[in-house]
Structure formats: structure tokens, C-alpha cells
GROMACS .gro file of C-alpha atoms in nm:
model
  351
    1UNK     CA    1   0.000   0.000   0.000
    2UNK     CA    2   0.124   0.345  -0.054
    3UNK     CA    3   0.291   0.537   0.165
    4UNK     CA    4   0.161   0.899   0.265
    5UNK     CA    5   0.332   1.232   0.412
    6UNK     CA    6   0.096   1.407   0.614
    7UNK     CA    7   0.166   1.753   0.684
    8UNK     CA    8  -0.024   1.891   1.051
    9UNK     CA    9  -0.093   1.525   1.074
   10UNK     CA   10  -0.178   1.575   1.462
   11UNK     CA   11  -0.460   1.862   1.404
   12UNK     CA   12  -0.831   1.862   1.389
   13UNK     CA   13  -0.878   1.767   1.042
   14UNK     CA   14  -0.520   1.585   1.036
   15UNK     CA   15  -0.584   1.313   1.302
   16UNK     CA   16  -0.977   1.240   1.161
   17UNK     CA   17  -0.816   1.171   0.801
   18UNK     CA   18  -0.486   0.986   0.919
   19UNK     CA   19  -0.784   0.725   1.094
   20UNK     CA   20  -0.973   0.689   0.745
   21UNK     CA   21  -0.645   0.630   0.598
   22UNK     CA   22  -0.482   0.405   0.850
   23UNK     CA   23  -0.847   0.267   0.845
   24UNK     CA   24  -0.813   0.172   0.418
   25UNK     CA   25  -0.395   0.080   0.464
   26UNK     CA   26  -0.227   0.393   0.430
   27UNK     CA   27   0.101   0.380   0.556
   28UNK     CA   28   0.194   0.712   0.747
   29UNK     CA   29   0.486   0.960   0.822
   30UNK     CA   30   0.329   1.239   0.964
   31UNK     CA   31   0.533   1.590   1.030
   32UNK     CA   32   0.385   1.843   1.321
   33UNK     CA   33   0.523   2.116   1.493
   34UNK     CA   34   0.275   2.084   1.776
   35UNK     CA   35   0.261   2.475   1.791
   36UNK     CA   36  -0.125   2.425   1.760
   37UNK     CA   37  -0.181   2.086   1.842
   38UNK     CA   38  -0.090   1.817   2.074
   39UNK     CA   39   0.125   1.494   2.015
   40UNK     CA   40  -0.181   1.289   2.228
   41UNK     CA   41  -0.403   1.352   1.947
   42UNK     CA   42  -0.182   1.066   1.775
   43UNK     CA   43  -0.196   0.834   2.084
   44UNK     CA   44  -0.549   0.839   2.049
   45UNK     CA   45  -0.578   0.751   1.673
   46UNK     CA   46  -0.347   0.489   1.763
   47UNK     CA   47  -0.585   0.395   2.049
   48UNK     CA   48  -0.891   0.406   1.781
   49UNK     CA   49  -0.757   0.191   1.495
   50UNK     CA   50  -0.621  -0.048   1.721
   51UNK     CA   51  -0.257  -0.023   1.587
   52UNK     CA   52  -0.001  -0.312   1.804
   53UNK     CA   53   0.309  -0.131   1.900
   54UNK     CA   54   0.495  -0.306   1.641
   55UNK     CA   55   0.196  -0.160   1.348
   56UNK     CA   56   0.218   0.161   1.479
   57UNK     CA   57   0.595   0.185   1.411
   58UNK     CA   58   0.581   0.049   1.045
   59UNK     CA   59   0.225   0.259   0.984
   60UNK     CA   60   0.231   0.549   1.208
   61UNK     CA   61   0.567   0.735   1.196
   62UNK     CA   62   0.568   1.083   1.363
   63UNK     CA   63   0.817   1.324   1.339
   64UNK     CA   64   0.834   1.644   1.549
   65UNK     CA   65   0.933   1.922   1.262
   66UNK     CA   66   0.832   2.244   1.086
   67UNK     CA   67   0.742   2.249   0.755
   68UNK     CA   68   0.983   2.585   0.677
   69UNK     CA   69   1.276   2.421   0.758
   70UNK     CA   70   1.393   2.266   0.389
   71UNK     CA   71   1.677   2.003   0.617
   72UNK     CA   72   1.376   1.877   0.838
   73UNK     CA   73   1.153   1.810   0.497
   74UNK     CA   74   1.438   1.661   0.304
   75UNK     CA   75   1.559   1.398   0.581
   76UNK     CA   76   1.155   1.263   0.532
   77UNK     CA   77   1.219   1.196   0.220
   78UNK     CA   78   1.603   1.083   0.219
   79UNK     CA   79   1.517   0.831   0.519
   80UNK     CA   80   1.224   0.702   0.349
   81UNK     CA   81   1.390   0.600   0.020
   82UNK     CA   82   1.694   0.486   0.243
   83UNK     CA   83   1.396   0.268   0.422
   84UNK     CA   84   1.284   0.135   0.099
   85UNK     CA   85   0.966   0.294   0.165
   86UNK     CA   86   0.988   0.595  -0.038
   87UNK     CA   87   0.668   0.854  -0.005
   88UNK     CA   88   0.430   0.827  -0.280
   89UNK     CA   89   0.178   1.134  -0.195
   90UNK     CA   90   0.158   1.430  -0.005
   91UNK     CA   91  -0.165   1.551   0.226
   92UNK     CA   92  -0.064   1.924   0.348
   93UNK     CA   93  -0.278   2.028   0.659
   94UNK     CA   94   0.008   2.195   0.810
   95UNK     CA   95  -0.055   2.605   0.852
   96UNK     CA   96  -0.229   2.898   1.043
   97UNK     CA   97  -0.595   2.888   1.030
   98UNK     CA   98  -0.752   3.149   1.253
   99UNK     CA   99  -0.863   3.460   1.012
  100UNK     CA  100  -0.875   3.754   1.351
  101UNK     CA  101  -0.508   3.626   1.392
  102UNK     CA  102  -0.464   3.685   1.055
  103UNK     CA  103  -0.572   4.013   1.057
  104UNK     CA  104  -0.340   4.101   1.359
  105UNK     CA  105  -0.032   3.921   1.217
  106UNK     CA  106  -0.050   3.848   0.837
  107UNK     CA  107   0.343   3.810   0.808
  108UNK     CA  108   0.315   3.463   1.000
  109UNK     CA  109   0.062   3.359   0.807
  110UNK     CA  110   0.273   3.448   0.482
  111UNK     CA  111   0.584   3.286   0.651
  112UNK     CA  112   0.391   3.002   0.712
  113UNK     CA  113   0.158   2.898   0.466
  114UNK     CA  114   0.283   3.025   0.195
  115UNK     CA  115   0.692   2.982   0.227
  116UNK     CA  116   0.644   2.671   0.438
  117UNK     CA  117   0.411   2.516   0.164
  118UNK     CA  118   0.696   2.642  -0.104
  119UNK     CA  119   1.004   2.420   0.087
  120UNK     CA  120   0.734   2.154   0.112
  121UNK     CA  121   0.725   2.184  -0.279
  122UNK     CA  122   1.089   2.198  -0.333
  123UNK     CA  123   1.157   1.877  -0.128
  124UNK     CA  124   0.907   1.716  -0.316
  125UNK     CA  125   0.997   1.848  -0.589
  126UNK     CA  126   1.391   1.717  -0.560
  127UNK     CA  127   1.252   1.354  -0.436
  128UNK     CA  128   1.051   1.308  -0.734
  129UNK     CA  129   0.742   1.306  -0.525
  130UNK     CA  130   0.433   1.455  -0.765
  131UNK     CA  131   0.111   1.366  -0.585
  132UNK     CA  132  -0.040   1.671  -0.371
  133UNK     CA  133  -0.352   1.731  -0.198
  134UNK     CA  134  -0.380   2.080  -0.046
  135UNK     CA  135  -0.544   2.206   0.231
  136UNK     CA  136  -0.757   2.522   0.088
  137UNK     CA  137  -1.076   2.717   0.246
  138UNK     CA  138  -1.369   2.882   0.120
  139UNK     CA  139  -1.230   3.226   0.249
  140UNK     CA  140  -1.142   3.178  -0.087
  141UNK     CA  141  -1.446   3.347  -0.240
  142UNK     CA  142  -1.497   3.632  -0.013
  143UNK     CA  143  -1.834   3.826  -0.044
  144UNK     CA  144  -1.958   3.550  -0.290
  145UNK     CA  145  -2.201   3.682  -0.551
  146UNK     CA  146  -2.442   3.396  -0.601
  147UNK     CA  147  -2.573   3.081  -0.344
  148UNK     CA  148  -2.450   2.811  -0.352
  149UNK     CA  149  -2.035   2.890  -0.473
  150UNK     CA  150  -1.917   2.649  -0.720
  151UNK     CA  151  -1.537   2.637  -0.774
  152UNK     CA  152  -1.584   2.882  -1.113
  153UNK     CA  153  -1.680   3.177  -0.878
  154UNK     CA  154  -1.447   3.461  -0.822
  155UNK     CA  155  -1.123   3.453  -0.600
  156UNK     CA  156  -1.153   3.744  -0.370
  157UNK     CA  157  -1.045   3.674  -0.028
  158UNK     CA  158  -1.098   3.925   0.235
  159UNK     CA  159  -0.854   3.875   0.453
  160UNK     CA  160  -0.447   3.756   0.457
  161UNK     CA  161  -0.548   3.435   0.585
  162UNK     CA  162  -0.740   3.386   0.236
  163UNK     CA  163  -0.466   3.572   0.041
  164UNK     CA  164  -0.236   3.295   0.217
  165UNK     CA  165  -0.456   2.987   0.059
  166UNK     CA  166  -0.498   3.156  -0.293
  167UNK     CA  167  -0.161   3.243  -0.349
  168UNK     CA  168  -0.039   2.835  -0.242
  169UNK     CA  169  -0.346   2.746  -0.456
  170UNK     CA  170  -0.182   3.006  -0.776
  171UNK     CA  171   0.156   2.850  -0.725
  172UNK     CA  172   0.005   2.505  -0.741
  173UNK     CA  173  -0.176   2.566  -1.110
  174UNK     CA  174   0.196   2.703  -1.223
  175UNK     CA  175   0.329   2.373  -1.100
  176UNK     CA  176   0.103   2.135  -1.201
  177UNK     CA  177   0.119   2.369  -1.625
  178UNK     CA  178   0.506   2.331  -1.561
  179UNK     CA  179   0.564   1.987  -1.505
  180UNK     CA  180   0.274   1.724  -1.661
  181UNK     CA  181   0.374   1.436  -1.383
  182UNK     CA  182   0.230   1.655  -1.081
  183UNK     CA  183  -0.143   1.553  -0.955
  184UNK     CA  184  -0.243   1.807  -0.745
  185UNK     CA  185  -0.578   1.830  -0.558
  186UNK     CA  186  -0.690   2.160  -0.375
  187UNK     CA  187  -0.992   2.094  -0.123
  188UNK     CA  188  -1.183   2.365  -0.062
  189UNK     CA  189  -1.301   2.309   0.333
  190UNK     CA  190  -1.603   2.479   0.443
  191UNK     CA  191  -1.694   2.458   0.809
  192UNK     CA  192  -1.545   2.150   0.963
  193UNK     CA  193  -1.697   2.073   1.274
  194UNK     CA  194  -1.801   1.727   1.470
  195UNK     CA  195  -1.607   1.498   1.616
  196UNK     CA  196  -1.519   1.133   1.599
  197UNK     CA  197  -1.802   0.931   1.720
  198UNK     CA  198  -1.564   0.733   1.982
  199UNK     CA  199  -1.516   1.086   2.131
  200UNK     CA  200  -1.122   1.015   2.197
  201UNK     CA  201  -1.075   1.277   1.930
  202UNK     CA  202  -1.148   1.651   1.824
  203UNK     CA  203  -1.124   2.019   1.794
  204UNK     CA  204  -0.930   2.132   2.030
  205UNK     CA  205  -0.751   2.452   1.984
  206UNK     CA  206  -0.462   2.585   2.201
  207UNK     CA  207  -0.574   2.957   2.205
  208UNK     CA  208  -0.894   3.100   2.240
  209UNK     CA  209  -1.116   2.975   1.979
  210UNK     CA  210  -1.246   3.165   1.694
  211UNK     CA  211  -1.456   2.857   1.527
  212UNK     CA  212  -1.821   2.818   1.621
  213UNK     CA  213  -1.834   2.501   1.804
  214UNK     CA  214  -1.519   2.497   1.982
  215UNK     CA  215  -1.710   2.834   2.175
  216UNK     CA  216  -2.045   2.628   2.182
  217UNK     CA  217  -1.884   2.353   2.380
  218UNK     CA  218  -1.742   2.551   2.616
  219UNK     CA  219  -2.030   2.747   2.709
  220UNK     CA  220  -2.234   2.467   2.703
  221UNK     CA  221  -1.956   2.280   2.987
  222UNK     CA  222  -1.947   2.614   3.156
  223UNK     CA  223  -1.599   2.682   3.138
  224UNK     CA  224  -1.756   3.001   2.879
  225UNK     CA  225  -2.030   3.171   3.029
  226UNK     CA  226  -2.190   3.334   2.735
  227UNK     CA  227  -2.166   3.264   2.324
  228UNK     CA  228  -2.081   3.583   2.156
  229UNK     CA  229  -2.269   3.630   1.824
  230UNK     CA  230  -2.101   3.893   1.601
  231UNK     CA  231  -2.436   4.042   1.417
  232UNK     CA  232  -2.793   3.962   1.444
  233UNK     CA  233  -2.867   4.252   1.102
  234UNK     CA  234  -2.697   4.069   0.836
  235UNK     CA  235  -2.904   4.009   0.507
  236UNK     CA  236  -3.003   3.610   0.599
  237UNK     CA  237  -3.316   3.464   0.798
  238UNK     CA  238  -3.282   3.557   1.164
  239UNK     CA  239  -2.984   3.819   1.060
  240UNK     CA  240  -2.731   3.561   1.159
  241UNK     CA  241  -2.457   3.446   0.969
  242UNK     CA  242  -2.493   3.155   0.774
  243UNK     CA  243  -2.273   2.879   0.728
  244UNK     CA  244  -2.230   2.541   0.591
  245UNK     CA  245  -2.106   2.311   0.879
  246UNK     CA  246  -1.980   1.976   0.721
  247UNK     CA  247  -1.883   1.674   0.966
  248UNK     CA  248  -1.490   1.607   1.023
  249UNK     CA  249  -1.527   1.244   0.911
  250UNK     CA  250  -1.741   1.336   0.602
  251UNK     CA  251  -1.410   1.573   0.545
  252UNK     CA  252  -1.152   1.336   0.632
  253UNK     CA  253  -1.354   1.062   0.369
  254UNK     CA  254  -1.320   1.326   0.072
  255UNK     CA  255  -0.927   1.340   0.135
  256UNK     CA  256  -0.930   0.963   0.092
  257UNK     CA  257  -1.146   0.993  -0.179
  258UNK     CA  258  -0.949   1.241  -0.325
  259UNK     CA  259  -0.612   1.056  -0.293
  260UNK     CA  260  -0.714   0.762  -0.435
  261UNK     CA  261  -0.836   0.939  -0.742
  262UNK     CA  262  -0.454   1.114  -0.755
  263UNK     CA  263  -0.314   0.762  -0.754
  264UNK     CA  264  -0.523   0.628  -0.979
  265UNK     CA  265  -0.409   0.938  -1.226
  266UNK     CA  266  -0.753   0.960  -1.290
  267UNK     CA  267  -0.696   1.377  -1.275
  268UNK     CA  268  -0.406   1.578  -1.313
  269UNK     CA  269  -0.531   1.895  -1.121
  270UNK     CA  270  -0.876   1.861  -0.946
  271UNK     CA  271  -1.054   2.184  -0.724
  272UNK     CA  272  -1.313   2.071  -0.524
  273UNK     CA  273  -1.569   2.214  -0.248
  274UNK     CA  274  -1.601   2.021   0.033
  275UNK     CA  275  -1.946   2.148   0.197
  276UNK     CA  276  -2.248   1.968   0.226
  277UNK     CA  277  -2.506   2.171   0.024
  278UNK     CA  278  -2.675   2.373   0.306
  279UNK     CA  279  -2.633   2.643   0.475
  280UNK     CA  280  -2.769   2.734   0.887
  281UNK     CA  281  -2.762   3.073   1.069
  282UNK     CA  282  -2.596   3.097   1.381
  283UNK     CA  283  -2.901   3.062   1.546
  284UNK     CA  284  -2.983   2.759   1.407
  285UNK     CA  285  -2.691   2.579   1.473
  286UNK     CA  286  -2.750   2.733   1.857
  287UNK     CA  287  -3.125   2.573   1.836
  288UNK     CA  288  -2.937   2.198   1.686
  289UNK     CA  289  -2.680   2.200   1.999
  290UNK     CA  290  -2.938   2.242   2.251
  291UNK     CA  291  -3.160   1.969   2.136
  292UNK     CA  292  -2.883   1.732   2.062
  293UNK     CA  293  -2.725   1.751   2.412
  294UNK     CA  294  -2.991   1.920   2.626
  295UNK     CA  295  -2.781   2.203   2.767
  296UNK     CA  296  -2.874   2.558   2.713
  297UNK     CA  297  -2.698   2.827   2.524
  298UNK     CA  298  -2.700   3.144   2.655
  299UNK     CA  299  -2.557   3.420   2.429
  300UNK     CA  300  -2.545   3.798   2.344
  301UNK     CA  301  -2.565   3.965   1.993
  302UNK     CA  302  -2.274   4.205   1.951
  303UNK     CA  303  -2.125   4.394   1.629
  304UNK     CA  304  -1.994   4.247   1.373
  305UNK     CA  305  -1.692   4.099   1.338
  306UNK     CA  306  -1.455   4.197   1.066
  307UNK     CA  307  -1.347   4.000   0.776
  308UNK     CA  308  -1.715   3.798   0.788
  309UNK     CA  309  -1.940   3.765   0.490
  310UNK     CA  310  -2.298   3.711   0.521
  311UNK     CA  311  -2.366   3.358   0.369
  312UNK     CA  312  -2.128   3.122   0.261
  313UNK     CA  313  -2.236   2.789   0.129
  314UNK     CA  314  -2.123   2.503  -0.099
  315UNK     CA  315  -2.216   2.397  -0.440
  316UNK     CA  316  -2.031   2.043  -0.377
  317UNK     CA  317  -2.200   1.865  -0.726
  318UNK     CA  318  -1.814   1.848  -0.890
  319UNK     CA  319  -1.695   1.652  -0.618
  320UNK     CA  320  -1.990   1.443  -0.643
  321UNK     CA  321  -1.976   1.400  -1.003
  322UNK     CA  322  -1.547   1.340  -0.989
  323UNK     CA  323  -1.516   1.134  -0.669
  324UNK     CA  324  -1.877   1.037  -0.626
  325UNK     CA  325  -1.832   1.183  -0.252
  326UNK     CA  326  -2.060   1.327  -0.090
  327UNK     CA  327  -2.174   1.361   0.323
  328UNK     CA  328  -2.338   1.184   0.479
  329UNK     CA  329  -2.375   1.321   0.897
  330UNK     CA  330  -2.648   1.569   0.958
  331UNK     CA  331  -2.589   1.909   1.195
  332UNK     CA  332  -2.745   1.701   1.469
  333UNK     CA  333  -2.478   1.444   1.440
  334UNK     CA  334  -2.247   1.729   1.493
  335UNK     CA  335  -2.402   1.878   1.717
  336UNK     CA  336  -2.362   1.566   1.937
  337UNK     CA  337  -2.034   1.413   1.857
  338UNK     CA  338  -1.902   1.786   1.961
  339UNK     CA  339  -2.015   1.767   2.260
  340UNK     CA  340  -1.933   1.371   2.358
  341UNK     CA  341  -1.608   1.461   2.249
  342UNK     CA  342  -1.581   1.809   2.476
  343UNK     CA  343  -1.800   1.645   2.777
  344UNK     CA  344  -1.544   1.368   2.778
  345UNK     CA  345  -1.226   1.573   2.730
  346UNK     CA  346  -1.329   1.970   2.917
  347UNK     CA  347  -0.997   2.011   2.890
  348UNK     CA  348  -0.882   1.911   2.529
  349UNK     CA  349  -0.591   1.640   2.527
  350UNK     CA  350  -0.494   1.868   2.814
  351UNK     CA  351  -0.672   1.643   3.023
   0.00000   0.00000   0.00000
């Protein structure tokens, strides 16, 4: 079976994929420079596939590193070929996420995602390793002119954190017209939230949250007394943002889909949403959480927050025609595998 870099292998998205993959008999090497994550994370998908101590050294091989260092990257790939298990595809979670700290600090988010995804290139690149599947966001598209966004609308991000993922996602098309053996897929994420059903796993960010249910959570455990909603007189239903939320395992199953389409060289340069089609207000999602777990919400509207957009929803019909993926876990679902997994861990892997 093939063997797979994964870049941010021990984050949110990161440690639900590496189980599908593990899962299907993906060998892994995964790089992470814990900065926003923790090194449990990959205990616990140990833990959940049921690796032996002797599998999870041939399967699961984890490597503290940083993607901008170009000596960390290369020994991967040296050691692997010296292995006789040379890497055969790339999967490149690894970057800054959080738009607000984007705002505040767009040079690390340059240095980051942008020159630590060009050394990743390089290495690959030198190693004759041309199978990619990239990490991108909806921030893409901005203030999106028509609902739902197919992958044809306009690039317009609003903030550097968007910038960050449209330039990586420019430098990939120059790549993949340059060189004809690259296979490159960019997945568009829209709202990843959920958990893994066992509940060992999930979202569990070092600094204050920005995301939706991460905040949910904690107010609903207590340890936040009150949800903040940035806006309640934006042009949508209750004047509430609206979002689509798609589940972390649906997500993690479109990277596997994905990837196996890339090794199959059944597409030399795919861009794909990854959304589920609908789109809930704030409110909504507020409403779904208390039903699903029977705790109460409280929150407060305040203004709005800058770098939002109104309504942002998937069109997600290309990746159901090209990798005949689609989701399949309700916001209900969601709701309630967010909160086993933050009832059972109130203190993230901290516990």
C-alpha cells in the first residue's frame, strides 16, 4: 500500500483523516510542529484503529518538525527512500488557520503557509514526489455573488489568511502547467466541525477559539459563560450568519477519496468544495446543539466581526460528479459528537 506524508498530521482535520487512511492501509509519516496541536491527538488515533506497538511503528511514523525548515523536509524523504519505503503522496494540513489572527499578524501567516508550503514543494519536488492534496478554504471566495459557490466563482479573499490559501493554490496551477507528472488536488473546506463518534478525538484549539463550536462547547460545559454572536442585522433569515457546517469524518472521507483518485491518475489537477449543500444561521446551529445535548446556550448579539461575509455555502455537485463523494452526517450528528467529544475531554488532550 502506498505510503503517505501528512503535513499537521496531529490537528483537527489531520488526526480524523490519518484514521480513514490508517483505516483503508495507508502507511503514514506524519510531520507536526505541535505549535497548535498536541502529540496525544496521535496516541489516540493509535488507540482508535487499534494499531499493536509493532503496526504503529511500520504505519504510524511521527516526526516532530516544521514544515519551513527545507533540512527537516528533506531527511523525510532521504530516510524514506533509504527505508525502501519511499513517499508516494503528499496531504498538506500543516498552517495557520484562525482569520482575527490573521488580521493582527499576516506576516506569520505568509511565513507560514505560503513559504512553508513552497520548501514543502521543493523537497518534493527534488525527491521526485508529484502527488499533492492541499489544504484550501472557502475564504477563498470572499463576499460571494451567487448561493450556492461552485469552484468557477471569483477569487476574492478578504482577509491575509485567504490571500495565504490563494496564493499556495496560484503556485500550485503554475506547478502542475510546468511539469505534466504533478497531480495536485486543492480541497476547498467549508466549516469542519463534529467529532469522531468514539469521542477520543477533536477540535481542540490551544488559544482562544475563533470557530463556532469549539465556543459552543465551552459554554455549554461552563468553562464560557456566554456565546458571543457577532451580528444579528446581516441580510439572511434571523440576521445571523450563515454557514455550511460539514462533519470532520465526512471531510476526512473526501481526502481519501481524493487521494485515491490522484493515484489512480484519474486527474491531473482537481478543485473541489467540500461542503455539504446547506447552509444554517448561527441561530440555528444554537437551536441543533441544545436539542442534541440538552444544555442551554446562553448568548449575546454584539457587532460584527470583521473579515465575515454574510452567507457562505457550498455547491459540492463536482466533487460528487469526480469522486462520487458526498456527506453523509447531519448538523445534529455534529451537534452531538461535539459535545461527547468536549463532555469527555473539558480540557482538550490537556486532560
Amino acid at each position: 500500500m502506498a505510503r503517505l506524508l501528512i503535513t499537521g498530521g496531529a490537528g483537527f482535520i489531520g488526526t480524523h483523516s490519518c484514521i480513514v487512511l490508517i483505516e483503508q492501509g495507508y502507511d503514514l509519516v506524519i510531520i507536526d510542529s505541535f505549535v497548535n496541536s498536541s502529540p496525544i491527538s496521535l496516541q489516540r488515533v493509535k488507540e482508535i484503529t487499534k494499531l499493536t506497538k509493532k503496526e504503529s511503528i511500520e504505519r504510524l511514523q511521527v516526526i516532530h518538525g516544521d514544515i519551513r525548515n527545507q533540512k527537516t523536509l528533506e531527511k523525510v524523504f532521504s530516510d524514506a527512500i533509504r527505508e525502501g519505503r519511499r513517499i508516494d503522496a503528499v496531504i498538506h494540513f500543516a498552517g495557520l488557520k484562525s482569520v482575527n489572527e490573521s488580521l493582527q499578524n499576516p506576516i506569520s501567516y505568509w511565513q507560514v503557509n505560503v513559504n512553508g508550503t513552497s520548501c514543502l514543494l521543493s523537497t518534493m519536488h527534488e525527491y521526485n514526489c508529484r502527488n499533492l492534496i492541499f489544504s484550501s478554504s472557502a475564504t477563498l471566495y470572499g463576499q460571494p455573488k451567487s448561493i450556492p459557490i461552485p469552484e468557477t466563482a471569483t477569487i476574492q479573499p478578504i482577509n491575509p489568511y485567504g490571500n495565504t490559501k490563494a496564493a499556495v493554490e496560484k503556485m500550485l496551477s503554475d506547478i502542475s502547467k510546468m511539469d505534466a507528472e504533478w497531480h495536485i488536488a486543492c480541497l476547498r473546506y467549508f466549516n469542519p466541525i463534529g467529532a469522531h463518534p468514539s469521542g477520543l478525538i477533536g477540535e481542540d484549539p490551544k488559544e482562544t477559539p475563533n470557530n463556532l463550536f469549539p465556543i459552543i462547547s465551552q459554554v455549554a460545559s461552563g468553562s464560557r459563560k456566554v456565546l458571543r454572536i457577532y451580528g444579528n442585522d446581516w441580510p439572511t433569515i434571523d440576521g445571523t450568519c450563515i454557514r455550511d457546517y460539514i462533519h470532520v469524518m465526512d471531510l476526512a472521507r473526501g481526502h481519501s477519496a481524493a487521494l485515491n483518485s490522484l493515484l489512480k491518475k484519474e486527474h491531473k489537477h482537481l478543485t473541489l468544495n467540500l461542503g455539504t449543500g446547506e447552509g444554517y444561521s448561527v441561530l440555528e446551529v444554537v437551536n441543533s446543539f441544545e436539542k442534541a445535548t440538552g444544555k442551554s446556550i446562553p448568548y449575546e448579539i454584539i457587532g460584527r466581526r470583521k473579515g465575515d461575509t454574510a452567507i457562505s455555502v457550498a455547491d459540492p455537485s463536482k466533487a460528487l460528479k469526480t469522486l462520487k463523494w458526498k456527506t453523509s452526517k447531519s448538523l445534529f450528528e455534529s451537534c452531538k459528537d461535539s459535545w461527547n467529544w468536549q463532555s469527555s475531554n473539558p480540557n482538550g488532550f490537556r486532560s
